[in-house]
Amino acid sequence: MLSKMLLGRYIPGTSLVHRIDPRAKIIAVLLFMIIVFFANHWTGYLLLILFVLSLTKLAGLSLIFLFNGLKLILLLIIFTFMMHLFFTKGGTVLVDAGWFTIETEGIIRGVYITIRLAMLILITTLLTLTTSPLSLTDAIERICRPLKALRVPVHEIAMMMSISLRFIPTLMDETEKIIKAQSARGSTFMTGSLRARLNALTPIFIPLFISAFKRAEEMAVAMEVRGYHGEKGRTSYRVLDWQFKDTAVIIMMVLFGIVLFMIRQ
Amino acid sequence: MIEFNDVTYSYREEDHNALDHISLKFRRGEWTSVIGHNGSGKSTLVKLLMGVLEGYTGEIRIDGEVLTEENLQDIRRRFAIVFQNPDNQFVGATVEDDVAFGLENNGVERDEMVRKVEEALRAVNMLEFRTHEPSRLSGGQKQRVAIAGALAMEPDLLILDEATSMLDPQGRRDVLEILGQIHKDKMTTIIYITHDLAEIGVSDHAVVMKDGSVINEGTVDEIYHDTEALISSRLVLPFTIWMADRLLEGCYMLYDELVERL
Ligand SMILES: Nc1ncnc2c1ncn2[C@@H]1O[C@H](COP(=O)(O)OP(=O)(O)O)[C@@H](O)[C@H]1O
Ligand SMILES: [Mg+2]
């Protein structure tokens, strides 16, 4: 179940979508979030769908794969659709059961909102699926650099993000080990009442926290003796290389937005 | 040359001294091993040297110069250290990023960084893993990356604080072999901290610590021969030394007697 979850996962690859500069991808997704709201007519929505589908194809990912990975999110989408179905009024009445009615406007609104939501989710998933967390962090740091003028500690936040990402697998392994160790001692957090299960979790979280703090302390010492003293005078090993294709991506996105705006009704 | 002169240190929350009037010398170009039981003060010793802990009495001199707040950054640039836990010192997201970390901190130009990272990774046979994430490496490989990170800085002194104690025998052999190579090729001074007496064989000089004090010092032979000091150090003795000690007590004994003693 969890292994199939796609939210926030990265699937390495070499497709064009993979190779676009992460900054360009983030900016494009942000633009798309605005553009989605330009559509107010079925042609607009159709274009949105076609656009996202062709991107998926370009990234070398299959729709079925995406669909399977986003099942949980699907519930949310269905819920939104239902809300509109039952509560948006207008147009002709299709079903009248006394205590509730379904009207055409409700269906149309529901479908449109569903498309918007689905396309937004798909495109952000595409972003994380085709960009390594590391590049994402890098890109966010570069994009947010102007915020430094407002005294936002951009570098420090990016450093924290990248170290946290780096520690996720380590802590996962550790959690598993602790769970096994506690099970071997007869701890049963898979059965019993909710309360009993929560109680059984304490002996898992406490050792986990203690070890996380110890790791953090050792990591801080290791960073310090390796000469880390913040951003000042620091150079960067990883470089992002903005090319023509990255500018092209942004231009395309803007053009797409203009087209959608023109066909508004 | 590094000199500890009558250094005493205690952690704030502890009532005993973690280091108790320690005087020691580490000579340039030598491989010095520091051996001692858990809690004997070995890590405290290097933390003082690297300026991680402050508030000790006595003085630490490096090439005659007293270690101070002012020359600390410079010292950190010249000394590199590899710690015990492979996971907790891996800062970078990938192998090459981690090796570059120290260089980045010191503002090295990118072209030079790329060259140095490659060279260092080659020296520890990890070049082919350069883009790997730490979660895909074994403990021994992570420690080799940590050594590469140290080597990239071209240090005068390389300190290993129980760097092999969490590794399997193969990982341990690999790391020791690479260190031997570095010591031979570059004449790098090495301080090798361990609680395993079997690991001090290659060193030029060895120091035995116990409860924050130095209880013995000398060549490996001298250390191995002073069984009394070794036994009192609470270290686990290699079987051969323990056996020799037992056998020396009487000049000869009967088979049954030997069995009984063992
Ligand atoms: N962070 C700390 N806080 C308090 N006491 C410590 C700390 N680290 C070490 N000590 C104490 O200092 C003594 C020496 O520890 P350490 O230098 O880590 O020994 P070693 O590295 O030889 O195992 C021990 O008695 C230990 O309990
Ligand atoms: Mg130690």
Short mmCIF file of N, CA, C and O in Angstrom, two decimals, chain A residues 10 132 134 159 162-163 166-167 169-170 211 214-216 218-230 232-239, chain B residues 50 52 73 76 81 83 85 87-93 96-108 110 113-114 117 130 134-135 149:
data_model
loop_
_atom_site.label_atom_id
_atom_site.label_comp_id
_atom_site.label_asym_id
_atom_site.label_seq_id
_atom_site.Cartn_x
_atom_site.Cartn_y
_atom_site.Cartn_z
N TYR A 10 10.11 10.07 -5.92
CA TYR A 10 10.89 10.43 -7.09
C TYR A 10 11.24 9.17 -7.86
O TYR A 10 11.67 8.19 -7.28
N SER A 132 14.48 15.00 -8.39
CA SER A 132 14.96 14.43 -7.13
C SER A 132 14.74 15.45 -6.01
O SER A 132 14.81 16.65 -6.25
N LEU A 134 16.61 16.36 -3.83
CA LEU A 134 17.79 17.20 -3.74
C LEU A 134 17.71 18.38 -4.70
O LEU A 134 17.94 19.54 -4.31
N MET A 159 19.42 23.95 3.93
CA MET A 159 20.34 22.99 4.54
C MET A 159 19.58 22.02 5.44
O MET A 159 19.80 20.81 5.40
N SER A 162 17.62 19.58 3.30
CA SER A 162 18.39 18.54 2.64
C SER A 162 18.92 17.52 3.64
O SER A 162 18.95 16.33 3.36
N ILE A 163 19.27 17.96 4.85
CA ILE A 163 19.72 16.99 5.86
C ILE A 163 18.55 16.12 6.34
O ILE A 163 18.71 14.92 6.54
N ARG A 166 17.90 13.52 3.87
CA ARG A 166 18.99 12.55 3.89
C ARG A 166 18.80 11.57 5.06
O ARG A 166 19.19 10.42 4.99
N PHE A 167 18.15 12.03 6.15
CA PHE A 167 17.99 11.17 7.33
C PHE A 167 16.73 10.32 7.32
O PHE A 167 16.58 9.44 8.15
N PRO A 169 15.57 7.87 5.33
CA PRO A 169 15.77 6.41 5.27
C PRO A 169 16.43 5.85 6.53
O PRO A 169 16.05 4.79 7.02
N THR A 170 17.38 6.59 7.10
CA THR A 170 18.07 6.13 8.31
C THR A 170 17.07 5.96 9.45
O THR A 170 17.09 4.94 10.16
N SER A 211 17.48 8.61 20.08
CA SER A 211 18.52 8.35 19.09
C SER A 211 18.58 9.48 18.06
O SER A 211 19.66 9.85 17.61
N LYS A 214 20.61 12.22 19.54
CA LYS A 214 22.02 11.86 19.58
C LYS A 214 22.63 12.03 18.18
O LYS A 214 23.70 12.59 18.02
N ARG A 215 21.88 11.56 17.18
CA ARG A 215 22.37 11.71 15.81
C ARG A 215 22.55 13.18 15.45
O ARG A 215 23.55 13.56 14.87
N ALA A 216 21.57 13.99 15.84
CA ALA A 216 21.63 15.41 15.50
C ALA A 216 22.86 16.05 16.14
O ALA A 216 23.56 16.84 15.51
N GLU A 218 25.69 14.54 17.06
CA GLU A 218 26.91 14.08 16.40
C GLU A 218 27.07 14.73 15.04
O GLU A 218 28.18 15.10 14.63
N MET A 219 25.95 14.88 14.34
CA MET A 219 25.99 15.52 13.03
C MET A 219 26.47 16.97 13.14
O MET A 219 27.28 17.43 12.34
N ALA A 220 25.99 17.65 14.17
CA ALA A 220 26.39 19.05 14.37
C ALA A 220 27.90 19.15 14.61
O ALA A 220 28.57 20.01 14.03
N VAL A 221 28.42 18.22 15.43
CA VAL A 221 29.87 18.24 15.69
C VAL A 221 30.63 17.95 14.40
O VAL A 221 31.60 18.63 14.06
N ALA A 222 30.16 16.95 13.64
CA ALA A 222 30.85 16.59 12.39
C ALA A 222 30.87 17.76 11.43
O ALA A 222 31.87 18.05 10.78
N MET A 223 29.74 18.50 11.35
CA MET A 223 29.67 19.65 10.45
C MET A 223 30.61 20.76 10.92
O MET A 223 31.29 21.39 10.12
N GLU A 224 30.64 20.94 12.22
CA GLU A 224 31.47 22.01 12.78
C GLU A 224 32.95 21.75 12.50
O GLU A 224 33.66 22.64 12.04
N VAL A 225 33.42 20.53 12.78
CA VAL A 225 34.84 20.27 12.58
C VAL A 225 35.21 20.24 11.09
O VAL A 225 36.37 20.35 10.74
N ARG A 226 34.21 20.11 10.23
CA ARG A 226 34.51 20.17 8.80
C ARG A 226 34.41 21.62 8.30
O ARG A 226 34.35 21.86 7.11
N GLY A 227 34.38 22.53 9.24
CA GLY A 227 34.51 23.94 8.88
C GLY A 227 33.21 24.63 8.51
O GLY A 227 33.22 25.72 7.96
N TYR A 228 32.05 24.02 8.81
CA TYR A 228 30.80 24.68 8.47
C TYR A 228 30.56 25.86 9.40
O TYR A 228 30.56 25.70 10.62
N HIS A 229 30.38 27.04 8.84
CA HIS A 229 30.08 28.20 9.68
C HIS A 229 29.07 29.08 8.96
O HIS A 229 29.24 30.28 8.84
N GLY A 230 28.03 28.42 8.46
CA GLY A 230 26.99 29.18 7.77
C GLY A 230 27.36 29.46 6.34
O GLY A 230 28.31 28.89 5.81
N LYS A 232 28.38 32.23 4.81
CA LYS A 232 29.39 33.21 4.44
C LYS A 232 30.66 32.55 3.91
O LYS A 232 31.20 31.65 4.53
N GLY A 233 31.10 33.00 2.74
CA GLY A 233 32.34 32.49 2.16
C GLY A 233 32.25 31.06 1.69
O GLY A 233 33.25 30.40 1.49
N ARG A 234 31.02 30.57 1.52
CA ARG A 234 30.85 29.20 1.12
C ARG A 234 30.67 29.11 -0.39
O ARG A 234 30.01 29.96 -0.99
N THR A 235 31.26 28.10 -1.01
CA THR A 235 31.02 27.89 -2.44
C THR A 235 30.10 26.69 -2.59
O THR A 235 29.81 26.02 -1.62
N SER A 236 29.65 26.44 -3.80
CA SER A 236 28.70 25.36 -4.00
C SER A 236 29.21 24.35 -5.01
O SER A 236 29.67 24.70 -6.09
N TYR A 237 29.17 23.08 -4.63
CA TYR A 237 29.64 22.02 -5.52
C TYR A 237 28.62 21.76 -6.62
O TYR A 237 28.96 21.60 -7.78
N ARG A 238 27.36 21.71 -6.24
CA ARG A 238 26.31 21.44 -7.22
C ARG A 238 25.93 22.74 -7.92
O ARG A 238 25.77 23.76 -7.29
N VAL A 239 25.82 22.69 -9.23
CA VAL A 239 25.38 23.88 -9.94
C VAL A 239 24.14 23.53 -10.74
O VAL A 239 23.97 22.42 -11.21
N MET B 50 40.01 19.66 18.53
CA MET B 50 39.29 20.27 17.41
C MET B 50 38.46 21.48 17.85
O MET B 50 37.70 22.04 17.07
N VAL B 52 35.90 21.61 19.79
CA VAL B 52 34.45 21.39 19.95
C VAL B 52 34.05 21.64 21.40
O VAL B 52 32.95 22.10 21.68
N GLN B 73 39.88 28.10 13.44
CA GLN B 73 39.40 27.84 12.08
C GLN B 73 40.52 27.31 11.20
O GLN B 73 40.33 26.42 10.39
N ARG B 76 41.20 23.70 12.08
CA ARG B 76 40.17 22.81 11.53
C ARG B 76 40.39 22.57 10.04
O ARG B 76 39.98 21.57 9.50
N ILE B 81 38.87 14.77 10.69
CA ILE B 81 38.50 13.72 11.63
C ILE B 81 37.37 12.86 11.07
O ILE B 81 36.47 13.35 10.43
N PHE B 83 34.57 10.11 12.42
CA PHE B 83 33.96 9.64 13.66
C PHE B 83 33.50 8.19 13.57
O PHE B 83 33.60 7.55 12.52
N ASN B 85 30.29 6.74 14.05
CA ASN B 85 29.04 6.32 13.41
C ASN B 85 28.97 6.80 11.96
O ASN B 85 28.91 7.99 11.70
N ASP B 87 26.67 6.87 9.82
CA ASP B 87 25.47 7.59 9.40
C ASP B 87 25.45 9.03 9.88
O ASP B 87 24.96 9.90 9.19
N ASN B 88 25.98 9.24 11.09
CA ASN B 88 25.81 10.56 11.70
C ASN B 88 26.84 11.59 11.26
O ASN B 88 26.90 12.66 11.82
N GLN B 89 27.69 11.23 10.29
CA GLN B 89 28.63 12.24 9.81
C GLN B 89 28.51 12.41 8.31
O GLN B 89 29.30 13.08 7.68
N PHE B 90 27.51 11.76 7.72
CA PHE B 90 27.30 11.86 6.28
C PHE B 90 26.37 13.06 6.03
O PHE B 90 25.16 12.96 6.15
N VAL B 91 26.96 14.20 5.68
CA VAL B 91 26.18 15.42 5.57
C VAL B 91 25.53 15.55 4.19
O VAL B 91 24.39 15.96 4.07
N GLY B 92 26.26 15.17 3.16
CA GLY B 92 25.77 15.38 1.80
C GLY B 92 24.65 14.43 1.42
O GLY B 92 24.44 13.41 2.07
N ALA B 93 23.92 14.79 0.37
CA ALA B 93 22.83 13.95 -0.09
C ALA B 93 23.35 12.79 -0.94
O ALA B 93 22.70 11.76 -1.05
N GLU B 96 29.38 12.23 -3.64
CA GLU B 96 30.25 13.34 -4.05
C GLU B 96 29.92 14.63 -3.30
O GLU B 96 30.82 15.41 -2.97
N ASP B 97 28.64 14.84 -3.02
CA ASP B 97 28.26 16.03 -2.26
C ASP B 97 28.88 16.01 -0.88
O ASP B 97 29.31 17.03 -0.35
N ASP B 98 28.93 14.80 -0.28
CA ASP B 98 29.48 14.72 1.05
C ASP B 98 30.98 14.99 1.05
O ASP B 98 31.49 15.69 1.91
N VAL B 99 31.67 14.45 0.05
CA VAL B 99 33.12 14.68 -0.02
C VAL B 99 33.39 16.17 -0.23
O VAL B 99 34.36 16.72 0.29
N ALA B 100 32.49 16.84 -0.97
CA ALA B 100 32.71 18.25 -1.27
C ALA B 100 32.38 19.17 -0.10
O ALA B 100 32.78 20.33 -0.09
N PHE B 101 31.67 18.64 0.91
CA PHE B 101 31.16 19.51 1.98
C PHE B 101 32.23 20.39 2.63
O PHE B 101 32.05 21.61 2.76
N GLY B 102 33.34 19.79 3.02
CA GLY B 102 34.40 20.56 3.67
C GLY B 102 35.00 21.60 2.74
O GLY B 102 35.32 22.72 3.14
N LEU B 103 35.14 21.22 1.45
CA LEU B 103 35.69 22.14 0.46
C LEU B 103 34.76 23.34 0.27
O LEU B 103 35.21 24.49 0.20
N GLU B 104 33.46 23.06 0.22
CA GLU B 104 32.46 24.14 0.08
C GLU B 104 32.59 25.12 1.24
O GLU B 104 32.57 26.33 1.05
N ASN B 105 32.72 24.54 2.45
CA ASN B 105 32.81 25.39 3.64
C ASN B 105 34.01 26.32 3.58
O ASN B 105 34.00 27.40 4.14
N ASN B 106 35.07 25.84 2.91
CA ASN B 106 36.28 26.64 2.86
C ASN B 106 36.35 27.49 1.60
O ASN B 106 37.40 28.04 1.28
N GLY B 107 35.25 27.57 0.87
CA GLY B 107 35.20 28.46 -0.28
C GLY B 107 36.12 28.09 -1.43
O GLY B 107 36.60 28.96 -2.15
N VAL B 108 36.35 26.79 -1.63
CA VAL B 108 37.19 26.36 -2.75
C VAL B 108 36.43 26.55 -4.07
O VAL B 108 35.23 26.31 -4.13
N ARG B 110 34.87 25.98 -7.73
CA ARG B 110 34.20 24.77 -8.16
C ARG B 110 35.07 23.83 -8.99
O ARG B 110 35.09 22.63 -8.77
N MET B 113 37.25 22.01 -6.82
CA MET B 113 36.49 21.07 -6.01
C MET B 113 36.24 19.77 -6.77
O MET B 113 36.45 18.68 -6.25
N VAL B 114 35.81 19.92 -8.03
CA VAL B 114 35.50 18.75 -8.83
C VAL B 114 36.73 17.85 -8.93
O VAL B 114 36.65 16.63 -8.76
N VAL B 117 37.52 16.25 -5.40
CA VAL B 117 36.54 15.23 -5.01
C VAL B 117 36.85 13.94 -5.76
O VAL B 117 36.87 12.85 -5.17
N ARG B 130 30.04 7.61 -6.91
CA ARG B 130 29.98 9.05 -6.63
C ARG B 130 28.58 9.63 -6.57
O ARG B 130 28.33 10.55 -5.80
N PRO B 134 23.57 7.84 0.53
CA PRO B 134 24.14 7.07 1.64
C PRO B 134 23.33 5.83 1.99
O PRO B 134 23.90 4.82 2.41
N SER B 135 21.99 5.88 1.78
CA SER B 135 21.19 4.72 2.17
C SER B 135 21.51 3.49 1.32
O SER B 135 21.13 2.38 1.66
N GLY B 149 36.25 12.50 2.28
CA GLY B 149 35.92 13.88 2.64
C GLY B 149 37.06 14.53 3.40
O GLY B 149 37.35 15.71 3.22
#
